Amino acid sequence: MVSSRLEKHYNTVSTPQLKKHFDFKNDMQVPKLKKISINISVKDAVNDSKIIDKIYEELMVISGQKPVVTKAKKSIAGFKLRQGMKIGCKVTLRKTMMYEFLDRLINIALPRVRDFKGLSFKQFDGNGNFCLGIKEQIVFPEIDYNKIDKIRGMNIVIVTSTNSNEEAKFLLKTFNLPFYN
């Protein structure tokens, strides 16, 4: 089985550091990454259904696997939204694909974000999961700047196997995720 550079880093560097810092007796106690979810939703899809196709292609190029088209769960008259309308795309990455994406996010995409100072510890949800938003999809080098019609953002959720924010923070720090506080 092919493993990514970040996965090898987790097994050789992160696991021993976590065991030492939190005094874990067993490797199974050590927190690990479960999945990374990427979601793009757009309000313009209500008026133009072709936007979903563009988002689908961009998310497929960024993540390396086919996204799922998300639909509205209920109708909201104020937004001109009807139940079942396509409003976005999402993809869930696991195992090697997850580590590959996280490696590209940390080393390539985040440094390309304009005025980037780092990530805040306030972005943890209280259950050991980290959520971040990116305002521009063009920070990923896979996206051809000449082929995009509009700048769109995305939500990225990094889900860990722990329920403790402190353990999740330490885990993500071992991956060199750039935190500023």
Short mmCIF file of N, CA and C in Angstrom, two decimals:
data_model
loop_
_atom_site.label_atom_id
_atom_site.label_comp_id
_atom_site.label_asym_id
_atom_site.label_seq_id
_atom_site.Cartn_x
_atom_site.Cartn_y
_atom_site.Cartn_z
N MET A 1 0.83 -1.18 0.00
CA MET A 1 0.00 0.00 0.00
C MET A 1 0.88 1.25 0.00
N VAL A 2 0.53 2.19 -0.82
CA VAL A 2 1.29 3.44 -0.94
C VAL A 2 0.85 4.38 0.18
N SER A 3 1.82 4.92 0.89
CA SER A 3 1.48 5.90 1.92
C SER A 3 2.13 7.23 1.57
N SER A 4 1.48 8.29 1.99
CA SER A 4 1.96 9.62 1.66
C SER A 4 3.05 10.06 2.63
N ARG A 5 3.66 11.15 2.29
CA ARG A 5 4.74 11.70 3.11
C ARG A 5 4.23 12.08 4.50
N LEU A 6 3.03 12.68 4.55
CA LEU A 6 2.46 13.11 5.83
C LEU A 6 2.02 11.92 6.69
N GLU A 7 1.60 10.85 6.03
CA GLU A 7 1.20 9.65 6.76
C GLU A 7 2.43 9.01 7.43
N LYS A 8 3.54 8.99 6.72
CA LYS A 8 4.80 8.48 7.29
C LYS A 8 5.23 9.37 8.46
N HIS A 9 5.05 10.68 8.30
CA HIS A 9 5.38 11.64 9.36
C HIS A 9 4.54 11.36 10.60
N TYR A 10 3.26 11.07 10.40
CA TYR A 10 2.39 10.76 11.54
C TYR A 10 2.89 9.51 12.28
N ASN A 11 3.23 8.48 11.53
CA ASN A 11 3.66 7.22 12.16
C ASN A 11 5.02 7.32 12.84
N THR A 12 5.94 8.11 12.29
CA THR A 12 7.29 8.16 12.84
C THR A 12 7.54 9.31 13.81
N VAL A 13 6.86 10.45 13.61
CA VAL A 13 7.12 11.63 14.44
C VAL A 13 5.95 11.97 15.37
N SER A 14 4.75 12.09 14.80
CA SER A 14 3.59 12.54 15.58
C SER A 14 3.19 11.56 16.66
N THR A 15 3.12 10.28 16.34
CA THR A 15 2.68 9.29 17.32
C THR A 15 3.60 9.25 18.55
N PRO A 16 4.93 9.18 18.39
CA PRO A 16 5.79 9.21 19.59
C PRO A 16 5.67 10.52 20.39
N GLN A 17 5.52 11.66 19.71
CA GLN A 17 5.37 12.92 20.42
C GLN A 17 4.07 12.95 21.23
N LEU A 18 2.98 12.48 20.63
CA LEU A 18 1.69 12.46 21.33
C LEU A 18 1.72 11.49 22.51
N LYS A 19 2.35 10.32 22.33
CA LYS A 19 2.45 9.35 23.42
C LYS A 19 3.23 9.93 24.60
N LYS A 20 4.29 10.64 24.29
CA LYS A 20 5.13 11.21 25.35
C LYS A 20 4.41 12.38 26.04
N HIS A 21 3.81 13.28 25.27
CA HIS A 21 3.20 14.48 25.82
C HIS A 21 1.96 14.17 26.67
N PHE A 22 1.12 13.24 26.21
CA PHE A 22 -0.12 12.94 26.93
C PHE A 22 -0.02 11.65 27.75
N ASP A 23 1.17 11.04 27.80
CA ASP A 23 1.43 9.85 28.59
C ASP A 23 0.48 8.70 28.23
N PHE A 24 0.34 8.46 26.92
CA PHE A 24 -0.46 7.33 26.46
C PHE A 24 0.36 6.06 26.60
N LYS A 25 -0.26 4.99 27.05
CA LYS A 25 0.43 3.72 27.23
C LYS A 25 0.39 2.87 25.96
N ASN A 26 -0.62 3.09 25.13
CA ASN A 26 -0.87 2.23 23.99
C ASN A 26 -0.97 3.09 22.73
N ASP A 27 -0.54 2.53 21.60
CA ASP A 27 -0.65 3.26 20.33
C ASP A 27 -2.10 3.53 19.93
N MET A 28 -3.02 2.67 20.38
CA MET A 28 -4.42 2.84 20.01
C MET A 28 -5.06 4.05 20.72
N GLN A 29 -4.45 4.54 21.79
CA GLN A 29 -4.96 5.71 22.49
C GLN A 29 -4.60 7.01 21.78
N VAL A 30 -3.58 6.95 20.95
CA VAL A 30 -3.08 8.15 20.28
C VAL A 30 -4.13 8.65 19.28
N PRO A 31 -4.49 9.95 19.34
CA PRO A 31 -5.45 10.48 18.38
C PRO A 31 -4.90 10.46 16.96
N LYS A 32 -5.80 10.29 16.02
CA LYS A 32 -5.40 10.29 14.61
C LYS A 32 -6.46 11.02 13.79
N LEU A 33 -6.11 11.29 12.55
CA LEU A 33 -7.05 11.93 11.64
C LEU A 33 -8.02 10.87 11.14
N LYS A 34 -9.32 11.17 11.18
CA LYS A 34 -10.33 10.25 10.65
C LYS A 34 -10.67 10.59 9.21
N LYS A 35 -10.98 11.87 8.97
CA LYS A 35 -11.38 12.27 7.63
C LYS A 35 -11.25 13.78 7.48
N ILE A 36 -11.27 14.22 6.24
CA ILE A 36 -11.32 15.64 5.91
C ILE A 36 -12.49 15.84 4.95
N SER A 37 -13.39 16.74 5.32
CA SER A 37 -14.55 17.05 4.47
C SER A 37 -14.36 18.42 3.85
N ILE A 38 -14.62 18.52 2.56
CA ILE A 38 -14.53 19.79 1.84
C ILE A 38 -15.90 20.08 1.26
N ASN A 39 -16.40 21.27 1.49
CA ASN A 39 -17.74 21.64 1.06
C ASN A 39 -17.71 23.00 0.36
N ILE A 40 -18.38 23.06 -0.80
CA ILE A 40 -18.56 24.33 -1.50
C ILE A 40 -20.05 24.48 -1.76
N SER A 41 -20.63 25.56 -1.25
CA SER A 41 -22.03 25.87 -1.50
C SER A 41 -22.12 27.27 -2.08
N VAL A 42 -23.01 27.45 -3.06
CA VAL A 42 -23.15 28.76 -3.69
C VAL A 42 -24.61 29.13 -3.83
N LYS A 43 -24.90 30.38 -3.56
CA LYS A 43 -26.28 30.86 -3.70
C LYS A 43 -26.64 31.10 -5.16
N ASP A 44 -25.63 31.31 -6.02
CA ASP A 44 -25.88 31.57 -7.43
C ASP A 44 -26.45 30.35 -8.15
N ALA A 45 -26.31 29.16 -7.55
CA ALA A 45 -26.79 27.94 -8.19
C ALA A 45 -28.31 27.92 -8.31
N VAL A 46 -28.99 28.75 -7.54
CA VAL A 46 -30.45 28.83 -7.62
C VAL A 46 -30.86 29.37 -8.99
N ASN A 47 -30.12 30.34 -9.51
CA ASN A 47 -30.45 30.97 -10.79
C ASN A 47 -29.82 30.25 -11.99
N ASP A 48 -28.64 29.67 -11.80
CA ASP A 48 -27.92 29.05 -12.91
C ASP A 48 -27.42 27.67 -12.49
N SER A 49 -28.00 26.63 -13.02
CA SER A 49 -27.64 25.27 -12.61
C SER A 49 -26.29 24.82 -13.17
N LYS A 50 -25.75 25.53 -14.15
CA LYS A 50 -24.45 25.17 -14.72
C LYS A 50 -23.29 25.46 -13.77
N ILE A 51 -23.55 26.31 -12.79
CA ILE A 51 -22.52 26.63 -11.80
C ILE A 51 -22.12 25.38 -11.03
N ILE A 52 -23.09 24.53 -10.75
CA ILE A 52 -22.82 23.29 -10.02
C ILE A 52 -21.81 22.43 -10.78
N ASP A 53 -21.92 22.38 -12.10
CA ASP A 53 -20.98 21.60 -12.91
C ASP A 53 -19.57 22.14 -12.78
N LYS A 54 -19.43 23.46 -12.75
CA LYS A 54 -18.10 24.08 -12.60
C LYS A 54 -17.51 23.79 -11.23
N ILE A 55 -18.35 23.90 -10.19
CA ILE A 55 -17.90 23.62 -8.83
C ILE A 55 -17.50 22.15 -8.71
N TYR A 56 -18.29 21.27 -9.32
CA TYR A 56 -18.02 19.84 -9.31
C TYR A 56 -16.63 19.56 -9.89
N GLU A 57 -16.34 20.15 -11.05
CA GLU A 57 -15.05 19.95 -11.70
C GLU A 57 -13.90 20.48 -10.85
N GLU A 58 -14.07 21.69 -10.29
CA GLU A 58 -13.02 22.29 -9.47
C GLU A 58 -12.74 21.45 -8.22
N LEU A 59 -13.80 21.00 -7.56
CA LEU A 59 -13.63 20.20 -6.35
C LEU A 59 -13.01 18.85 -6.67
N MET A 60 -13.33 18.30 -7.81
CA MET A 60 -12.74 17.03 -8.21
C MET A 60 -11.24 17.19 -8.46
N VAL A 61 -10.85 18.30 -9.07
CA VAL A 61 -9.43 18.55 -9.33
C VAL A 61 -8.68 18.80 -8.02
N ILE A 62 -9.28 19.55 -7.11
CA ILE A 62 -8.63 19.87 -5.83
C ILE A 62 -8.47 18.62 -4.96
N SER A 63 -9.54 17.82 -4.85
CA SER A 63 -9.53 16.71 -3.91
C SER A 63 -8.97 15.42 -4.48
N GLY A 64 -9.09 15.23 -5.81
CA GLY A 64 -8.61 14.00 -6.40
C GLY A 64 -9.64 12.89 -6.40
N GLN A 65 -10.86 13.17 -6.00
CA GLN A 65 -11.92 12.17 -6.08
C GLN A 65 -13.25 12.84 -6.39
N LYS A 66 -14.23 12.05 -6.82
CA LYS A 66 -15.50 12.61 -7.27
C LYS A 66 -16.31 13.15 -6.10
N PRO A 67 -16.79 14.39 -6.22
CA PRO A 67 -17.65 14.97 -5.18
C PRO A 67 -19.09 14.47 -5.29
N VAL A 68 -19.86 14.78 -4.26
CA VAL A 68 -21.29 14.51 -4.24
C VAL A 68 -22.00 15.85 -4.33
N VAL A 69 -23.01 15.93 -5.17
CA VAL A 69 -23.79 17.16 -5.30
C VAL A 69 -24.78 17.22 -4.13
N THR A 70 -24.79 18.37 -3.42
CA THR A 70 -25.70 18.53 -2.29
C THR A 70 -26.95 19.26 -2.75
N LYS A 71 -28.07 18.88 -2.13
CA LYS A 71 -29.35 19.47 -2.49
C LYS A 71 -29.99 20.11 -1.26
N ALA A 72 -30.86 21.08 -1.49
CA ALA A 72 -31.54 21.77 -0.40
C ALA A 72 -32.47 20.79 0.31
N LYS A 73 -32.46 20.81 1.65
CA LYS A 73 -33.31 19.92 2.42
C LYS A 73 -34.74 20.42 2.52
N LYS A 74 -34.89 21.75 2.53
CA LYS A 74 -36.24 22.29 2.59
C LYS A 74 -36.32 23.59 1.81
N SER A 75 -37.53 23.99 1.49
CA SER A 75 -37.76 25.21 0.72
C SER A 75 -37.67 26.44 1.61
N ILE A 76 -37.03 27.49 1.09
CA ILE A 76 -36.95 28.77 1.79
C ILE A 76 -37.32 29.85 0.77
N ALA A 77 -38.50 30.40 0.94
CA ALA A 77 -39.03 31.36 -0.02
C ALA A 77 -38.17 32.62 -0.13
N GLY A 78 -37.62 33.09 0.98
CA GLY A 78 -36.80 34.30 0.98
C GLY A 78 -35.55 34.18 0.14
N PHE A 79 -35.04 32.97 0.00
CA PHE A 79 -33.84 32.73 -0.80
C PHE A 79 -34.18 32.18 -2.19
N LYS A 80 -35.48 32.10 -2.51
CA LYS A 80 -35.94 31.52 -3.78
C LYS A 80 -35.42 30.09 -3.94
N LEU A 81 -35.43 29.36 -2.85
CA LEU A 81 -34.87 28.02 -2.80
C LEU A 81 -35.99 27.01 -2.61
N ARG A 82 -36.00 25.99 -3.45
CA ARG A 82 -36.99 24.93 -3.32
C ARG A 82 -36.31 23.64 -2.89
N GLN A 83 -37.05 22.81 -2.21
CA GLN A 83 -36.53 21.54 -1.74
C GLN A 83 -36.05 20.70 -2.92
N GLY A 84 -34.85 20.14 -2.78
CA GLY A 84 -34.29 19.30 -3.84
C GLY A 84 -33.43 20.02 -4.85
N MET A 85 -33.34 21.35 -4.77
CA MET A 85 -32.48 22.09 -5.71
C MET A 85 -31.02 21.85 -5.39
N LYS A 86 -30.20 21.75 -6.43
CA LYS A 86 -28.76 21.58 -6.25
C LYS A 86 -28.16 22.90 -5.78
N ILE A 87 -27.44 22.86 -4.64
CA ILE A 87 -26.87 24.09 -4.09
C ILE A 87 -25.37 24.03 -3.83
N GLY A 88 -24.74 22.88 -4.05
CA GLY A 88 -23.31 22.80 -3.80
C GLY A 88 -22.76 21.41 -4.02
N CYS A 89 -21.49 21.23 -3.62
CA CYS A 89 -20.81 19.94 -3.73
C CYS A 89 -19.99 19.71 -2.48
N LYS A 90 -19.80 18.45 -2.14
CA LYS A 90 -18.95 18.10 -1.00
C LYS A 90 -18.19 16.83 -1.32
N VAL A 91 -17.08 16.66 -0.64
CA VAL A 91 -16.28 15.45 -0.79
C VAL A 91 -15.68 15.11 0.58
N THR A 92 -15.58 13.82 0.86
CA THR A 92 -14.98 13.35 2.10
C THR A 92 -13.76 12.52 1.76
N LEU A 93 -12.62 12.93 2.29
CA LEU A 93 -11.35 12.25 2.02
C LEU A 93 -10.95 11.42 3.23
N ARG A 94 -10.47 10.22 2.99
CA ARG A 94 -10.00 9.34 4.05
C ARG A 94 -8.67 8.72 3.64
N LYS A 95 -7.95 8.23 4.64
CA LYS A 95 -6.69 7.50 4.46
C LYS A 95 -5.67 8.26 3.62
N THR A 96 -5.11 7.64 2.60
CA THR A 96 -4.01 8.25 1.84
C THR A 96 -4.42 9.54 1.14
N MET A 97 -5.62 9.58 0.56
CA MET A 97 -6.09 10.79 -0.11
C MET A 97 -6.20 11.96 0.87
N MET A 98 -6.59 11.66 2.11
CA MET A 98 -6.72 12.68 3.15
C MET A 98 -5.35 13.27 3.48
N TYR A 99 -4.36 12.40 3.66
CA TYR A 99 -3.02 12.88 3.98
C TYR A 99 -2.41 13.67 2.82
N GLU A 100 -2.66 13.22 1.60
CA GLU A 100 -2.16 13.94 0.42
C GLU A 100 -2.75 15.35 0.36
N PHE A 101 -4.06 15.45 0.59
CA PHE A 101 -4.72 16.76 0.55
C PHE A 101 -4.20 17.65 1.67
N LEU A 102 -4.07 17.12 2.88
CA LEU A 102 -3.59 17.91 4.02
C LEU A 102 -2.17 18.41 3.77
N ASP A 103 -1.35 17.59 3.16
CA ASP A 103 0.02 17.99 2.82
C ASP A 103 0.01 19.17 1.85
N ARG A 104 -0.84 19.08 0.80
CA ARG A 104 -0.93 20.19 -0.16
C ARG A 104 -1.53 21.44 0.49
N LEU A 105 -2.48 21.25 1.39
CA LEU A 105 -3.10 22.39 2.08
C LEU A 105 -2.08 23.13 2.92
N ILE A 106 -1.30 22.40 3.71
CA ILE A 106 -0.33 23.01 4.63
C ILE A 106 0.83 23.65 3.88
N ASN A 107 1.40 22.94 2.92
CA ASN A 107 2.65 23.38 2.30
C ASN A 107 2.50 24.23 1.05
N ILE A 108 1.34 24.15 0.38
CA ILE A 108 1.18 24.91 -0.86
C ILE A 108 0.05 25.93 -0.78
N ALA A 109 -1.15 25.48 -0.39
CA ALA A 109 -2.33 26.35 -0.48
C ALA A 109 -2.33 27.46 0.58
N LEU A 110 -2.16 27.11 1.85
CA LEU A 110 -2.23 28.13 2.91
C LEU A 110 -1.17 29.23 2.77
N PRO A 111 0.07 28.90 2.40
CA PRO A 111 1.04 29.99 2.18
C PRO A 111 0.67 30.92 1.03
N ARG A 112 -0.18 30.48 0.11
CA ARG A 112 -0.58 31.30 -1.03
C ARG A 112 -1.78 32.20 -0.72
N VAL A 113 -2.39 32.02 0.45
CA VAL A 113 -3.54 32.84 0.83
C VAL A 113 -3.05 34.25 1.11
N ARG A 114 -3.75 35.23 0.55
CA ARG A 114 -3.36 36.62 0.71
C ARG A 114 -3.51 37.06 2.17
N ASP A 115 -2.53 37.78 2.70
CA ASP A 115 -2.51 38.30 4.07
C ASP A 115 -2.70 37.20 5.11
N PHE A 116 -2.14 36.03 4.88
CA PHE A 116 -2.30 34.91 5.79
C PHE A 116 -1.34 35.05 6.97
N LYS A 117 -1.90 35.07 8.18
CA LYS A 117 -1.08 35.19 9.38
C LYS A 117 -1.01 33.89 10.16
N GLY A 118 -1.89 32.98 9.84
CA GLY A 118 -1.94 31.70 10.55
C GLY A 118 -3.38 31.36 10.89
N LEU A 119 -3.56 30.18 11.45
CA LEU A 119 -4.88 29.70 11.82
C LEU A 119 -5.11 29.93 13.31
N SER A 120 -6.35 30.16 13.68
CA SER A 120 -6.69 30.44 15.07
C SER A 120 -7.09 29.17 15.79
N PHE A 121 -6.75 29.09 17.07
CA PHE A 121 -7.18 27.96 17.88
C PHE A 121 -8.67 28.02 18.17
N LYS A 122 -9.30 29.15 17.91
CA LYS A 122 -10.74 29.29 18.14
C LYS A 122 -11.56 28.53 17.11
N GLN A 123 -10.91 28.00 16.08
CA GLN A 123 -11.62 27.29 15.03
C GLN A 123 -11.88 25.82 15.37
N PHE A 124 -11.52 25.39 16.56
CA PHE A 124 -11.86 24.05 17.02
C PHE A 124 -13.30 24.07 17.53
N ASP A 125 -14.02 22.96 17.34
CA ASP A 125 -15.45 22.94 17.66
C ASP A 125 -15.78 22.44 19.06
N GLY A 126 -14.80 22.10 19.87
CA GLY A 126 -15.07 21.60 21.21
C GLY A 126 -15.06 20.08 21.28
N ASN A 127 -15.07 19.42 20.13
CA ASN A 127 -15.06 17.95 20.08
C ASN A 127 -13.82 17.41 19.38
N GLY A 128 -12.79 18.23 19.25
CA GLY A 128 -11.55 17.77 18.63
C GLY A 128 -11.51 17.89 17.12
N ASN A 129 -12.46 18.62 16.54
CA ASN A 129 -12.49 18.81 15.09
C ASN A 129 -12.11 20.25 14.76
N PHE A 130 -11.41 20.43 13.65
CA PHE A 130 -10.92 21.74 13.25
C PHE A 130 -11.60 22.17 11.96
N CYS A 131 -12.17 23.36 11.95
CA CYS A 131 -12.90 23.88 10.79
C CYS A 131 -12.21 25.14 10.29
N LEU A 132 -12.02 25.22 8.97
CA LEU A 132 -11.45 26.43 8.41
C LEU A 132 -12.12 26.74 7.09
N GLY A 133 -12.15 28.00 6.78
CA GLY A 133 -12.72 28.45 5.51
C GLY A 133 -11.65 29.09 4.66
N ILE A 134 -11.69 28.81 3.39
CA ILE A 134 -10.78 29.43 2.43
C ILE A 134 -11.64 30.25 1.48
N LYS A 135 -11.26 31.51 1.27
CA LYS A 135 -12.09 32.42 0.48
C LYS A 135 -11.90 32.28 -1.02
N GLU A 136 -10.78 31.71 -1.44
CA GLU A 136 -10.48 31.62 -2.87
C GLU A 136 -10.02 30.21 -3.22
N GLN A 137 -10.61 29.63 -4.24
CA GLN A 137 -10.19 28.30 -4.66
C GLN A 137 -8.89 28.34 -5.46
N ILE A 138 -8.47 29.53 -5.86
CA ILE A 138 -7.28 29.64 -6.70
C ILE A 138 -5.98 29.46 -5.92
N VAL A 139 -6.04 29.32 -4.60
CA VAL A 139 -4.82 29.07 -3.83
C VAL A 139 -4.30 27.66 -4.08
N PHE A 140 -5.14 26.79 -4.62
CA PHE A 140 -4.68 25.45 -4.97
C PHE A 140 -4.07 25.48 -6.36
N PRO A 141 -2.87 24.95 -6.53
CA PRO A 141 -2.19 25.05 -7.82
C PRO A 141 -2.86 24.23 -8.92
N GLU A 142 -3.76 23.31 -8.54
CA GLU A 142 -4.44 22.49 -9.55
C GLU A 142 -5.45 23.29 -10.35
N ILE A 143 -5.92 24.38 -9.79
CA ILE A 143 -6.93 25.20 -10.43
C ILE A 143 -6.26 26.13 -11.44
N ASP A 144 -6.72 26.07 -12.68
CA ASP A 144 -6.22 26.95 -13.73
C ASP A 144 -6.94 28.29 -13.62
N TYR A 145 -6.19 29.33 -13.35
CA TYR A 145 -6.76 30.66 -13.13
C TYR A 145 -7.54 31.17 -14.35
N ASN A 146 -7.13 30.79 -15.52
CA ASN A 146 -7.79 31.27 -16.75
C ASN A 146 -9.13 30.58 -17.00
N LYS A 147 -9.37 29.45 -16.40
CA LYS A 147 -10.59 28.70 -16.66
C LYS A 147 -11.71 28.96 -15.65
N ILE A 148 -11.43 29.69 -14.58
CA ILE A 148 -12.48 29.93 -13.59
C ILE A 148 -13.31 31.14 -13.98
N ASP A 149 -14.59 31.10 -13.65
CA ASP A 149 -15.46 32.22 -13.98
C ASP A 149 -15.65 33.15 -12.79
N LYS A 150 -15.51 32.63 -11.58
CA LYS A 150 -15.72 33.44 -10.38
C LYS A 150 -14.94 32.84 -9.22
N ILE A 151 -14.46 33.71 -8.33
CA ILE A 151 -13.76 33.27 -7.14
C ILE A 151 -14.79 32.75 -6.14
N ARG A 152 -14.57 31.53 -5.65
CA ARG A 152 -15.48 30.92 -4.67
C ARG A 152 -14.67 30.37 -3.50
N GLY A 153 -15.31 30.35 -2.35
CA GLY A 153 -14.67 29.82 -1.17
C GLY A 153 -15.09 28.40 -0.88
N MET A 154 -14.50 27.85 0.16
CA MET A 154 -14.84 26.48 0.57
C MET A 154 -14.62 26.31 2.06
N ASN A 155 -15.34 25.36 2.63
CA ASN A 155 -15.18 25.00 4.03
C ASN A 155 -14.45 23.68 4.10
N ILE A 156 -13.47 23.60 5.00
CA ILE A 156 -12.70 22.38 5.19
C ILE A 156 -12.80 22.00 6.66
N VAL A 157 -13.20 20.75 6.92
CA VAL A 157 -13.33 20.26 8.29
C VAL A 157 -12.38 19.08 8.45
N ILE A 158 -11.48 19.18 9.43
CA ILE A 158 -10.54 18.11 9.74
C ILE A 158 -11.07 17.40 10.98
N VAL A 159 -11.48 16.14 10.82
CA VAL A 159 -12.08 15.37 11.90
C VAL A 159 -11.02 14.44 12.50
N THR A 160 -10.86 14.51 13.83
CA THR A 160 -9.91 13.65 14.53
C THR A 160 -10.63 12.61 15.36
N SER A 161 -9.88 11.64 15.87
CA SER A 161 -10.48 10.56 16.64
C SER A 161 -10.63 10.90 18.12
N THR A 162 -10.24 12.09 18.52
CA THR A 162 -10.32 12.48 19.92
C THR A 162 -11.48 13.44 20.16
N ASN A 163 -11.94 13.51 21.39
CA ASN A 163 -12.98 14.47 21.75
C ASN A 163 -12.40 15.68 22.47
N SER A 164 -11.09 15.70 22.63
CA SER A 164 -10.41 16.77 23.35
C SER A 164 -9.77 17.75 22.36
N ASN A 165 -10.08 19.02 22.54
CA ASN A 165 -9.47 20.04 21.69
C ASN A 165 -7.96 20.10 21.89
N GLU A 166 -7.52 19.91 23.13
CA GLU A 166 -6.10 20.01 23.43
C GLU A 166 -5.30 18.93 22.69
N GLU A 167 -5.81 17.70 22.69
CA GLU A 167 -5.13 16.62 21.98
C GLU A 167 -5.15 16.87 20.47
N ALA A 168 -6.28 17.37 19.95
CA ALA A 168 -6.39 17.66 18.52
C ALA A 168 -5.44 18.79 18.13
N LYS A 169 -5.32 19.82 18.98
CA LYS A 169 -4.39 20.92 18.69
C LYS A 169 -2.97 20.40 18.59
N PHE A 170 -2.59 19.57 19.55
CA PHE A 170 -1.23 19.04 19.55
C PHE A 170 -0.99 18.17 18.32
N LEU A 171 -1.98 17.35 17.96
CA LEU A 171 -1.88 16.50 16.77
C LEU A 171 -1.65 17.34 15.52
N LEU A 172 -2.45 18.39 15.34
CA LEU A 172 -2.31 19.23 14.15
C LEU A 172 -1.03 20.05 14.17
N LYS A 173 -0.55 20.40 15.37
CA LYS A 173 0.73 21.10 15.46
C LYS A 173 1.88 20.20 15.00
N THR A 174 1.78 18.90 15.28
CA THR A 174 2.85 17.98 14.84
C THR A 174 2.89 17.87 13.32
N PHE A 175 1.78 18.19 12.64
CA PHE A 175 1.76 18.21 11.18
C PHE A 175 2.23 19.56 10.64
N ASN A 176 2.64 20.46 11.53
CA ASN A 176 3.10 21.82 11.16
C ASN A 176 2.01 22.68 10.56
N LEU A 177 0.78 22.51 11.03
CA LEU A 177 -0.31 23.40 10.64
C LEU A 177 0.00 24.77 11.23
N PRO A 178 -0.02 25.84 10.45
CA PRO A 178 0.44 27.15 10.93
C PRO A 178 -0.57 27.86 11.82
N PHE A 179 -0.42 27.70 13.14
CA PHE A 179 -1.27 28.41 14.10
C PHE A 179 -0.55 29.68 14.56
N TYR A 180 -1.33 30.72 14.87
CA TYR A 180 -0.69 31.98 15.27
C TYR A 180 -0.82 32.30 16.75
N ASN A 181 -1.63 31.58 17.50
CA ASN A 181 -1.72 31.90 18.93
C ASN A 181 -1.68 30.67 19.77
#
